[in-house]
Amino acid sequence: MTFRQFAFRNVLRNKRTYAAYFLSSAFSVMIFFVCALFLFHPSIADEMFYPVVIQAMLGAELIMYVFSFFFVLYSVGAFLKTRKREFGILFMHGMTDRQFNKMVFLENMIIGVSAIATGILFGIITGKLFLMAGSAFLGIPPLPFRLPLRALGLTVASYVLLFIIISLCTSRLLRPKALIDLFQSGQRPKTAPRTSPWLSILAAVLLVVSYSLAATTNASTLALRMFPVTLMTMIGTYLLYTQLGVALVRRLKQSRRLAWRRTKLVSLSSLHYRLRDHAQMFSMVTIVLAVSFCSVGVFASIPVLTKQFNEDFPAAIGYLAKAGDTSEKQHLHEIRQELESKKIPFETLSFRVKYTEVEPASAQVGQLQNPLALISFSDYKAAVLMAGLPFDEQPLSGEDALVLIASQNDRAYIRDREHASYRIHDSELLLHEIGYSDHVGVPEYLLPEMDDDSRFGGLVVSDEAFAAITNPVRLERYTGFYVDDFTETEGIVPHLAPRGAVRYEMGQPYALAVSGTLFALRDSLYNMLLFAALLVGTVFFIAAGSFLYFRLYADLDYDRRHYATISRLGMTDKEFRRIVTGQLALLFFVPISLAIVHSIFAFIALQSYFYLSIAAEMGIVLISFLMMQVLYFFFIRSQYLRKLKQTLI
C-alpha cells in the first residue's frame, strides 16, 4: 500500500466524521459556482441592470469565499483533534513529522478536491434551477443554461487554492508535543467548570448595553453605533456561554427542589460541562446565525422602500431647467413626443423655483453654503393634487414655511432636527420653519440639498412671501409629467437620462428623473441583492448546522460511554430519549434563540432607517429560519438516537 492509498483509506475510515464537513464544503462550492454562472452568463451582459448583477454577485462570491476559508480551517482543526489517539499510535510506530504533514495534507486535498468536483457537478445539475430563480428575481425571461469556462475556472482555482493553503496550515499547527498528550486525549477526567463573577456581570452588562443602544438608535446614530454595538454583542455572547450561562446552570443544579426531580439532575450535570466545552462553538454558531438572519432580513426589508416610490416621485417624469438651460424647450418636446409615441396619456404642470441667499436667524442653523430653494404653497399644492395624492394641509401665511421633504424616507431624520429661521439676504423678510411637508412635491434628485448635512430639498413658503422675493439669486423652472401608471415610463428619453436620473449636483444644465426607469433599476437592484443574500444566508445557515453536527459526532464516543453507564443504573428507554432530546434541543435551539434575540434588536435599530414598518418582513425571515432549524433538529435527533441505541443494545 502506497502512502497516498494510506491517506485515502484514512478518509474512508473516518467518513462519518468528515461527512458534514464534506457536504458543507461541497454546498459552498456549488453556491459559489452558480453565482459565477450568473456573473459570466452571456445573456445578461447587455442588460441595463448588469452592473447591479456584477456588484451583487461579486459581493456574494467574496463573502462566501472568506467565510469558506474560516469554516474549512475550523472544521479541519476540529476533526483532526478527534483523531489524536490514532495519530499517537502512528507516531509510536515511527511516523515522522514530515510524514504526518504529508498525510494531513493529502487527506485534506482528497476531501477538498472531492468537494470541489461534487459542488461543481451539483452546480451544473441545479444550475438551470438557480438561473430560473435569478431570472424571476430580476423579472426577466428564464435564462438558458450556459457553462462559461471562466465560471468553471474561477471556482476550481479559488477552492483549490483555499484547500492548499488550509492543508499547509493545519498540518503544521496540529503537530502534538508529546505522545502522552495524544493517548490521554478524551480520557482525562473533566474538572468542574469554573466561572468568574466579574466576567459573568460583564457579559450581562455588555448585552444589556448593546441591546439598549440598538433599541434607542436613530437614523443619524445608526452608522456610529453599528460597529461598537456589534463588537459588544460578540464579546457579550462569548462571555454569556463561558461565564454567565455556566454560573446559572450551577445555581440550578444546586437547587434540590428543581434538580432532584426525575432526570433533571443528569441533564443539568451534563449541561454544566457541555456549556463550558461547547462555549466557543455556541458563540460561533450564534454569531453566524445572527449574521445570516440579518443579511437576509435587511435585503428582504429593502423592497419596503418601493412601496413609497410613487410618493417620492409624484410626477412620472420631472424636469428642472436650470438657469441658462437653452435646451429646455427641445428636451420637453422630446419627452412629449416619446410619451405620445408610446400612447401614454399625460398631463403637465410647470412652476418656478426661486433661489435666494439667506442668513441664519436662529441658533439651530449654521451658515448655509448654497442658496435656499423656495417654492410657493400654491405650486406645491397643485403638484400634489396633480399626482392624485390626498391633500389636507393648511395654507401657509406670512413668514411661515414648511421644510420640503425630498423623500418620505427622510422622515426618519426629522426627530433629530430642530426648526430654524432664516433672514432673506438684504431684506427684512424672515422665514420660520413650522413643520415639514406631508408630500414630496418635487421628485427626488431634482432640487439641491439645503446644506451638506441636510437631506431636505428646500422650503415651501406662503404665496405672499414667495411673491415678495423679487430679486432671487437665480430662477429655475420645474416641469412635471403626470401619468396614470408611472412604470410605463421605463426607458423614456434614454439619451437624456441613461439610468433614469440626472441629479441636480451632476453639473448638467438640467436635472431629470424618469420614475419608470428608476423603479425598474431599483427593483432589479433590491431583488438581486435579496437573491445574493439568500444564497449567502443559506450557506451560513448550513455551515452553522454543520458546526453543530461536528460537535455532536465529536462527542459520540463519550456519550456512548456516558449513557451506557447510566443505563446500568436502571435508566428506562423513555428517560433515555428524554435526556438525549433535551441535550440535543439545547445544542440546536439555544444558539438560534440567542441569534433571534440579537437579530430582533438589530432589526429595531434598522427600523429607524425606514419610514415604513419592516416588522412583517423580519418576522417572515426569522420564522422561516426557525422552521428549517426545527426540521434539521428532528432529522439529527432520529439519527443520533439510532446510533446511541445501537451501543446500548
XYZ file of C-alpha atoms in Angstrom:
649
model
C 0.000 0.000 0.000
C 1.413 3.366 -1.020
C 1.327 6.447 1.214
C -1.381 8.031 -0.968
C -3.527 4.885 -0.643
C -2.983 5.004 3.122
C -4.241 8.620 3.252
C -7.205 7.747 1.049
C -8.213 4.858 3.319
C -7.903 7.140 6.351
C -10.520 9.388 4.799
C -12.800 6.427 4.070
C -12.430 5.087 7.615
C -13.426 8.479 9.047
C -16.181 9.138 6.525
C -18.816 9.512 9.248
C -16.824 12.246 10.961
C -15.987 14.023 7.724
C -19.476 13.747 6.194
C -20.884 17.117 7.329
C -17.614 18.903 6.568
C -17.525 17.413 3.086
C -21.173 18.171 2.346
C -20.940 21.744 3.669
C -17.803 22.399 1.621
C -19.435 20.919 -1.473
C -22.509 23.088 -0.865
C -20.349 26.222 -0.572
C -18.595 25.324 -3.825
C -21.951 24.750 -5.512
C -23.333 28.167 -4.445
C -20.074 29.859 -5.439
C -20.265 28.143 -8.825
C -23.887 29.109 -9.586
C -23.069 32.720 -8.622
C -20.219 32.548 -11.130
C -22.701 31.254 -13.725
C -24.636 34.484 -13.210
C -21.510 36.600 -13.353
C -20.399 35.243 -16.708
C -23.766 34.494 -18.301
C -23.699 35.987 -21.830
C -27.460 36.666 -21.965
C -27.464 39.332 -19.247
C -24.240 41.124 -20.182
C -26.175 43.630 -22.307
C -28.962 44.242 -19.789
C -29.315 47.644 -18.153
C -29.009 46.144 -14.678
C -25.871 44.138 -15.484
C -23.641 46.355 -13.265
C -26.017 45.614 -10.394
C -25.750 41.865 -11.010
C -21.959 42.142 -11.133
C -21.777 44.025 -7.840
C -24.244 41.770 -6.022
C -22.713 38.506 -7.202
C -19.132 39.648 -6.692
C -20.043 40.643 -3.143
C -21.709 37.269 -2.560
C -18.696 35.424 -4.029
C -16.263 37.335 -1.827
C -18.275 36.847 1.360
C -18.710 33.126 0.691
C -15.060 32.656 -0.120
C -13.802 34.391 3.018
C -16.348 32.543 5.154
C -15.466 29.231 3.495
C -11.820 29.787 4.394
C -12.524 30.160 8.107
C -15.197 27.445 8.049
C -12.850 24.898 6.482
C -9.998 25.949 8.766
C -12.133 25.460 11.893
C -13.645 22.213 10.635
C -10.333 20.596 9.749
C -8.861 21.587 13.104
C -11.896 20.186 14.962
C -11.797 16.884 13.081
C -8.103 16.301 13.497
C -8.366 16.844 17.245
C -10.810 13.929 17.466
C -8.163 11.658 15.928
C -5.378 12.304 18.443
C -5.281 8.732 19.673
C -4.989 7.499 16.104
C -2.106 9.919 15.485
C -0.472 8.782 18.720
C -0.449 5.172 17.503
C 1.059 6.247 14.174
C 3.805 8.257 15.897
C 4.508 5.338 18.241
C 5.081 3.151 15.200
C 7.641 5.540 13.768
C 5.788 8.095 11.691
C 7.926 11.205 11.226
C 6.773 14.820 11.346
C 7.206 15.095 7.593
C 5.039 12.026 7.015
C 2.438 13.425 9.412
C 2.332 16.719 7.492
C 2.122 14.864 4.196
C -0.674 12.623 5.458
C -2.777 15.555 6.731
C -2.136 17.479 3.520
C -3.170 14.536 1.325
C -6.300 13.806 3.381
C -7.416 17.441 3.215
C -6.755 17.654 -0.507
C -8.659 14.408 -1.149
C -11.679 15.830 0.652
C -11.178 19.275 -0.910
C -10.907 18.026 -4.483
C -13.872 15.693 -3.921
C -15.902 18.616 -2.519
C -14.957 20.812 -5.499
C -15.912 18.109 -8.004
C -19.158 17.331 -6.182
C -20.065 21.007 -5.771
C -19.473 21.774 -9.442
C -21.351 18.637 -10.522
C -24.395 19.582 -8.457
C -23.959 23.195 -9.594
C -24.256 22.022 -13.201
C -27.257 19.831 -12.342
C -29.078 22.580 -10.434
C -27.677 25.496 -12.451
C -30.777 25.782 -14.615
C -32.949 25.980 -11.492
C -30.796 28.759 -9.989
C -30.790 30.648 -13.287
C -34.592 30.427 -13.393
C -34.796 31.685 -9.811
C -32.390 34.528 -10.600
C -34.421 35.423 -13.698
C -37.563 35.536 -11.597
C -35.880 37.845 -9.077
C -34.718 40.108 -11.910
C -38.068 39.984 -13.649
C -36.649 38.800 -16.984
C -37.406 35.729 -19.153
C -35.755 32.491 -17.924
C -32.058 32.418 -18.742
C -30.876 29.426 -20.805
C -28.231 27.260 -19.173
C -24.685 28.077 -20.276
C -21.411 26.745 -18.901
C -18.855 29.544 -19.264
C -15.303 28.278 -18.862
C -14.478 31.378 -16.842
C -17.053 30.376 -14.202
C -15.618 26.861 -14.078
C -12.025 28.131 -13.923
C -12.769 30.708 -11.231
C -14.460 28.136 -8.988
C -11.801 25.454 -9.385
C -8.856 27.856 -8.984
C -10.363 29.620 -5.967
C -11.179 26.490 -3.975
C -8.050 24.550 -4.922
C -6.025 27.495 -3.612
C -8.178 27.607 -0.481
C -7.724 23.918 0.328
C -3.974 24.031 -0.408
C -3.420 26.960 1.975
C -5.528 25.397 4.730
C -3.934 21.978 4.288
C -0.470 23.504 4.646
C -1.519 25.484 7.719
C -3.338 22.752 9.632
C -0.662 20.098 9.194
C 1.821 22.411 10.928
C -0.461 23.838 13.579
C -1.629 20.452 14.881
C 1.757 18.822 15.466
C 1.492 17.372 19.027
C 4.182 17.998 21.635
C 4.169 14.617 23.388
C 2.747 11.138 22.777
C 1.200 11.062 26.234
C -0.985 14.013 25.278
C -2.264 12.100 22.263
C -3.082 8.906 24.125
C -4.751 10.685 27.045
C -6.895 12.753 24.724
C -10.527 12.384 25.733
C -9.654 10.059 28.654
C -8.699 12.593 31.293
C -11.410 13.253 33.885
C -13.064 16.607 33.377
C -12.610 19.223 36.035
C -15.603 21.165 37.306
C -16.156 24.325 35.225
C -15.079 27.495 36.977
C -16.512 30.926 36.366
C -15.620 34.465 37.303
C -18.400 36.551 38.877
C -16.906 39.691 37.337
C -16.876 38.229 33.832
C -20.446 36.998 34.358
C -21.506 40.520 35.310
C -19.556 41.901 32.345
C -21.449 39.548 29.990
C -24.803 40.797 31.275
C -23.680 44.438 31.153
C -22.347 44.163 27.594
C -25.533 42.559 26.286
C -27.849 44.952 28.128
C -25.865 47.995 26.952
C -25.672 46.779 23.356
C -29.399 45.972 23.305
C -30.195 49.389 24.811
C -28.036 51.196 22.260
C -29.638 49.235 19.420
C -33.151 49.927 20.683
C -32.542 53.672 21.086
C -30.601 54.302 17.889
C -31.962 56.502 15.148
C -31.139 57.201 11.526
C -28.408 59.702 12.475
C -26.635 57.470 15.009
C -27.106 54.140 13.224
C -23.762 54.228 11.424
C -21.884 55.427 14.535
C -23.274 52.749 16.832
C -23.165 49.813 14.427
C -19.538 48.756 14.989
C -19.308 49.187 18.802
C -22.686 47.521 19.339
C -21.669 44.576 17.133
C -18.360 44.199 18.976
C -20.014 44.375 22.408
C -22.621 41.829 21.336
C -19.977 39.363 20.133
C -17.918 39.656 23.335
C -21.054 39.511 25.481
C -22.233 36.398 23.637
C -18.950 34.590 24.251
C -18.912 35.535 27.938
C -22.557 34.557 28.268
C -21.747 30.994 27.249
C -18.433 30.670 29.077
C -19.253 32.504 32.290
C -22.806 33.636 32.993
C -24.509 30.580 31.465
C -22.287 28.133 33.337
C -22.838 30.026 36.591
C -26.622 29.968 36.152
C -26.678 26.225 35.422
C -24.537 25.590 38.504
C -27.046 27.506 40.615
C -29.894 25.474 39.143
C -28.048 22.249 39.845
C -27.602 23.244 43.491
C -31.358 23.681 43.886
C -32.686 20.358 45.249
C -36.286 21.338 44.596
C -35.599 21.728 40.887
C -32.685 19.400 40.218
C -33.790 16.336 42.190
C -36.822 15.604 40.060
C -36.915 12.769 37.522
C -33.841 13.005 35.281
C -33.182 16.737 35.664
C -30.051 16.202 37.751
C -28.494 14.137 34.953
C -29.458 16.735 32.356
C -28.225 19.695 34.415
C -24.941 17.965 35.266
C -24.338 17.223 31.599
C -25.366 20.740 30.625
C -22.935 22.182 33.159
C -19.970 20.603 31.388
C -21.302 20.915 27.860
C -21.785 24.660 28.153
C -18.138 25.089 29.015
C -16.874 22.611 26.422
C -19.117 23.965 23.669
C -18.833 27.659 24.523
C -16.644 28.507 21.537
C -18.892 26.583 19.151
C -22.075 28.045 20.691
C -20.822 31.613 20.350
C -19.621 30.961 16.787
C -22.935 29.411 15.719
C -24.873 32.233 17.369
C -22.892 34.909 15.531
C -23.058 33.059 12.207
C -26.818 32.577 12.548
C -27.346 36.214 13.573
C -25.331 37.378 10.555
C -27.359 35.054 8.359
C -30.691 36.332 9.725
C -29.630 39.966 9.450
C -28.225 39.686 5.924
C -31.394 38.070 4.590
C -33.650 40.258 6.729
C -32.023 43.505 5.649
C -32.393 42.790 1.964
C -35.868 41.303 2.419
C -36.958 44.571 4.040
C -35.407 46.930 1.492
C -38.229 46.371 -1.048
C -40.412 48.144 1.518
C -38.920 51.307 0.049
C -40.572 50.571 -3.287
C -43.977 50.803 -1.589
C -43.444 54.542 -1.174
C -41.879 55.028 -4.583
C -44.881 56.797 -6.102
C -44.848 59.229 -3.166
C -41.161 60.070 -3.699
C -41.802 60.619 -7.396
C -45.209 62.302 -7.657
C -44.513 63.162 -11.299
C -43.711 60.222 -13.552
C -41.129 62.428 -15.279
C -39.702 65.514 -13.602
C -37.591 68.053 -15.450
C -35.852 71.026 -13.867
C -34.395 73.588 -16.238
C -31.534 75.356 -14.518
C -30.731 78.991 -15.129
C -29.222 79.278 -18.613
C -30.606 75.952 -19.877
C -31.074 76.695 -23.569
C -32.339 73.196 -24.398
C -35.400 73.228 -22.153
C -37.960 73.520 -24.929
C -36.270 70.872 -27.047
C -35.967 68.421 -24.145
C -39.599 68.896 -23.092
C -40.660 68.440 -26.699
C -38.726 65.152 -26.917
C -40.357 63.899 -23.719
C -43.819 64.743 -25.010
C -43.053 63.066 -28.339
C -41.922 59.845 -26.687
C -44.934 59.722 -24.386
C -47.255 60.295 -27.333
C -45.458 57.703 -29.471
C -45.990 55.143 -26.701
C -49.611 56.264 -26.351
C -49.208 57.174 -22.706
C -51.742 59.869 -21.748
C -50.192 62.576 -19.586
C -50.716 65.988 -18.027
C -48.097 68.580 -17.262
C -47.520 71.167 -14.584
C -44.839 73.868 -14.525
C -43.846 76.333 -11.855
C -40.899 78.444 -10.859
C -38.308 77.654 -8.196
C -36.606 80.654 -6.628
C -33.177 80.540 -5.014
C -32.197 83.182 -2.509
C -29.283 83.866 -0.187
C -30.314 83.572 3.457
C -28.719 84.325 6.810
C -29.430 82.177 9.856
C -31.835 83.936 12.202
C -31.773 81.222 14.865
C -29.059 79.302 16.672
C -30.346 75.974 15.292
C -28.980 76.597 11.820
C -25.453 77.245 10.623
C -24.350 79.284 7.652
C -25.860 77.786 4.521
C -23.340 77.110 1.759
C -25.838 77.248 -1.078
C -28.784 79.492 -1.932
C -32.042 78.200 -0.483
C -34.607 76.737 -2.901
C -38.150 78.065 -2.409
C -41.468 77.079 -3.963
C -44.850 78.628 -3.259
C -47.570 76.824 -1.313
C -49.971 77.052 -4.270
C -47.470 75.363 -6.590
C -46.742 72.687 -4.002
C -50.477 72.011 -3.562
C -51.037 71.857 -7.317
C -48.180 69.352 -7.742
C -49.564 67.087 -5.011
C -53.106 67.200 -6.379
C -51.866 66.600 -9.930
C -50.183 63.427 -8.658
C -53.523 62.209 -7.337
C -52.433 62.267 -3.685
C -54.768 63.408 -0.893
C -54.085 66.922 0.342
C -55.313 68.345 3.641
C -52.507 70.703 4.704
C -53.500 74.153 5.888
C -52.383 77.092 3.713
C -49.294 78.958 4.861
C -49.406 82.620 5.689
C -46.888 85.369 6.380
C -43.402 84.154 7.336
C -44.357 80.514 7.969
C -42.570 77.871 5.916
C -42.535 74.093 5.585
C -39.371 72.082 5.012
C -39.854 70.288 1.686
C -39.415 66.535 2.090
C -37.182 65.139 -0.689
C -38.129 61.536 0.111
C -40.611 60.052 2.553
C -37.754 58.028 3.996
C -36.195 61.327 5.139
C -38.810 61.470 7.889
C -36.526 59.127 9.860
C -34.201 62.141 10.314
C -36.867 64.650 11.371
C -36.847 63.940 15.089
C -33.172 64.954 15.362
C -33.647 68.253 13.584
C -34.886 71.455 15.210
C -36.850 74.073 13.336
C -34.824 77.027 12.105
C -35.459 80.586 10.985
C -33.833 82.429 8.100
C -33.445 86.049 7.122
C -33.538 86.781 3.406
C -30.276 88.474 2.415
C -30.555 92.285 2.015
C -34.167 92.108 3.149
C -36.253 92.309 6.318
C -38.199 89.215 5.316
C -37.953 86.322 7.756
C -38.893 82.695 7.173
C -39.736 80.415 10.091
C -39.902 76.668 9.738
C -43.102 75.448 11.389
C -43.094 71.863 10.167
C -42.498 69.514 7.268
C -44.477 68.985 4.105
C -46.685 65.901 4.058
C -45.697 65.157 0.474
C -42.592 65.334 -1.675
C -43.969 67.778 -4.243
C -40.894 67.815 -6.494
C -39.394 64.388 -7.354
C -36.240 63.323 -5.574
C -32.887 64.358 -7.101
C -34.275 67.465 -8.829
C -33.574 70.038 -6.122
C -30.252 70.672 -4.354
C -29.987 69.678 -0.703
C -30.394 72.529 1.760
C -26.821 72.103 3.041
C -24.107 69.469 3.227
C -25.664 67.725 6.234
C -29.277 68.028 5.209
C -31.409 65.653 3.211
C -34.232 68.085 2.536
C -34.990 69.885 -0.702
C -35.788 73.452 0.313
C -38.751 75.350 1.737
C -42.406 75.677 0.862
C -43.327 79.291 1.655
C -46.543 81.249 1.613
C -47.638 82.768 -1.655
C -47.121 86.288 -0.210
C -43.537 85.539 0.860
C -42.803 83.895 -2.496
C -44.097 86.960 -4.339
C -42.131 89.273 -2.031
C -38.828 87.778 -3.197
C -38.390 89.928 -6.282
C -34.637 89.632 -6.687
C -33.675 85.933 -6.330
C -30.144 84.720 -6.917
C -31.431 82.538 -9.717
C -34.724 81.359 -11.112
C -35.371 77.843 -12.391
C -38.378 76.094 -13.865
C -39.761 72.723 -12.863
C -41.994 70.761 -15.238
C -43.723 67.563 -14.196
C -45.337 64.956 -16.471
C -48.114 63.058 -14.695
C -49.412 59.696 -15.946
C -51.728 57.034 -14.530
C -49.077 54.293 -14.301
C -45.537 55.586 -13.787
C -43.979 52.197 -14.624
C -44.923 52.788 -18.275
C -42.263 55.492 -18.472
C -39.422 52.970 -18.224
C -36.848 53.732 -20.920
C -38.209 57.180 -21.835
C -35.558 59.632 -23.183
C -32.608 57.310 -22.502
C -30.232 59.744 -24.237
C -31.086 62.449 -21.689
C -31.043 60.187 -18.614
C -29.356 56.829 -19.426
C -30.013 55.400 -15.974
C -33.222 57.257 -15.225
C -31.875 60.300 -13.436
C -29.653 63.315 -13.884
C -29.187 64.634 -10.368
C -29.031 68.327 -9.647
C -25.440 68.025 -8.450
C -24.190 66.326 -11.648
C -23.257 69.610 -13.326
C -25.682 69.332 -16.252
C -27.798 72.360 -17.312
C -30.856 70.368 -16.305
C -31.980 67.798 -13.758
C -34.217 64.933 -14.819
C -35.911 61.987 -13.114
C -37.744 59.273 -15.070
C -39.539 57.289 -12.374
C -40.302 54.233 -14.529
C -36.623 53.675 -15.332
C -35.564 54.412 -11.753
C -38.141 51.983 -10.396
C -37.027 49.206 -12.766
C -33.372 49.709 -11.819
C -34.095 49.936 -8.113
C -36.381 46.920 -8.201
C -33.722 44.887 -10.029
C -31.074 46.017 -7.539
C -33.153 45.098 -4.485
C -34.230 41.758 -5.882
C -30.702 40.884 -6.949
C -29.334 41.830 -3.536
C -32.033 39.725 -1.888
C -31.181 36.791 -4.132
C -27.475 37.112 -3.299
C -28.278 37.485 0.420
C -30.430 34.372 0.319
C -27.582 32.391 -1.233
C -25.054 33.678 1.305
C -27.507 33.297 4.195
C -28.226 29.713 3.183
C -24.508 28.912 3.106
C -24.131 30.437 6.572
C -27.143 28.521 7.883
C -25.898 25.212 6.504
C -22.461 25.925 7.944
C -23.966 26.679 11.362
C -25.784 23.351 11.229
C -22.534 21.666 10.268
C -20.797 23.144 13.303
C -23.468 21.504 15.468
C -23.061 18.222 13.618
C -19.270 18.334 14.080
C -19.587 18.861 17.804
C -22.222 16.198 18.196
C -20.289 13.456 16.449
C -17.017 14.519 18.036
C -18.633 13.683 21.401
C -20.325 10.499 20.196
C -17.858 8.097 21.802
C -18.007 9.950 25.116
C -21.822 9.997 25.004
C -21.921 6.265 24.307
C -19.876 5.543 27.409
C -21.889 8.066 29.407
C -25.314 6.627 28.550
C -24.091 3.052 28.799
C -23.057 3.765 32.391
C -26.387 5.400 33.231
C -28.379 2.583 31.620
C -26.732 0.105 34.011
C -28.282 2.124 36.855
C -31.773 1.382 35.555
C -32.465 4.191 33.079
C -35.573 3.394 31.039
C -35.870 3.895 27.307
C -38.290 6.786 27.838
C -35.862 8.517 30.204
C -33.022 7.906 27.794
C -34.924 9.536 24.932
C -35.952 12.446 27.140
C -32.384 13.157 28.271
C -30.913 12.929 24.767
C -33.719 15.045 23.284
C -33.209 17.701 25.944
C -29.469 17.865 25.325
C -29.893 17.998 21.555
C -32.557 20.686 21.924
C -30.077 22.700 23.961
C -27.441 22.260 21.266
C -29.771 23.301 18.470
C -32.085 25.896 19.972
C -30.034 27.870 22.484
C -27.767 29.405 19.783
C -30.641 30.068 17.387
C -32.771 31.564 20.163
C -29.996 33.954 21.161
C -29.330 34.722 17.484
C -33.021 35.604 17.042
C -32.844 37.946 20.038
C -29.711 39.585 18.575
C -31.455 39.916 15.223
C -34.603 41.431 16.727
C -32.574 44.237 18.299
C -30.610 44.663 15.062
C -33.917 44.998 13.205
C -35.187 47.505 15.777
C -32.103 49.606 15.010
C -32.637 49.104 11.294
C -36.259 50.201 11.594
C -35.036 53.699 12.495
C -33.748 53.954 8.927
C -37.113 53.084 7.393
C -40.204 55.256 7.272
C -42.468 52.244 6.782
C -42.616 49.256 9.124
C -40.413 46.265 8.280
C -41.751 44.054 11.105
C -43.667 41.741 8.751
C -40.628 41.085 6.531
C -38.420 40.475 9.572
C -40.955 38.122 11.126
C -41.199 36.036 7.962
C -37.408 35.710 7.751
C -36.979 34.671 11.390
C -39.886 32.206 11.355
C -38.605 30.642 8.131
C -35.145 30.049 9.599
C -36.635 28.714 12.838
C -38.788 26.214 10.949
C -35.764 24.973 8.997
C -33.875 24.559 12.277
C -36.760 22.519 13.742
C -36.726 20.179 10.744
C -32.953 19.829 10.992
C -33.250 19.079 14.712
C -35.741 16.232 14.246
C -33.637 14.718 11.473
C -30.404 14.772 13.505
C -32.244 13.606 16.647
C -33.550 10.474 14.925
C -30.105 9.650 13.517
C -28.304 10.291 16.792
C -30.751 8.262 18.897
C -30.371 5.368 16.498
C -26.588 5.401 16.785
C -26.655 5.628 20.590
C -29.191 2.816 20.905
C -27.003 0.522 18.820
C -24.375 0.814 21.557
C -26.787 0.421 24.445
C -28.368 -2.707 22.969
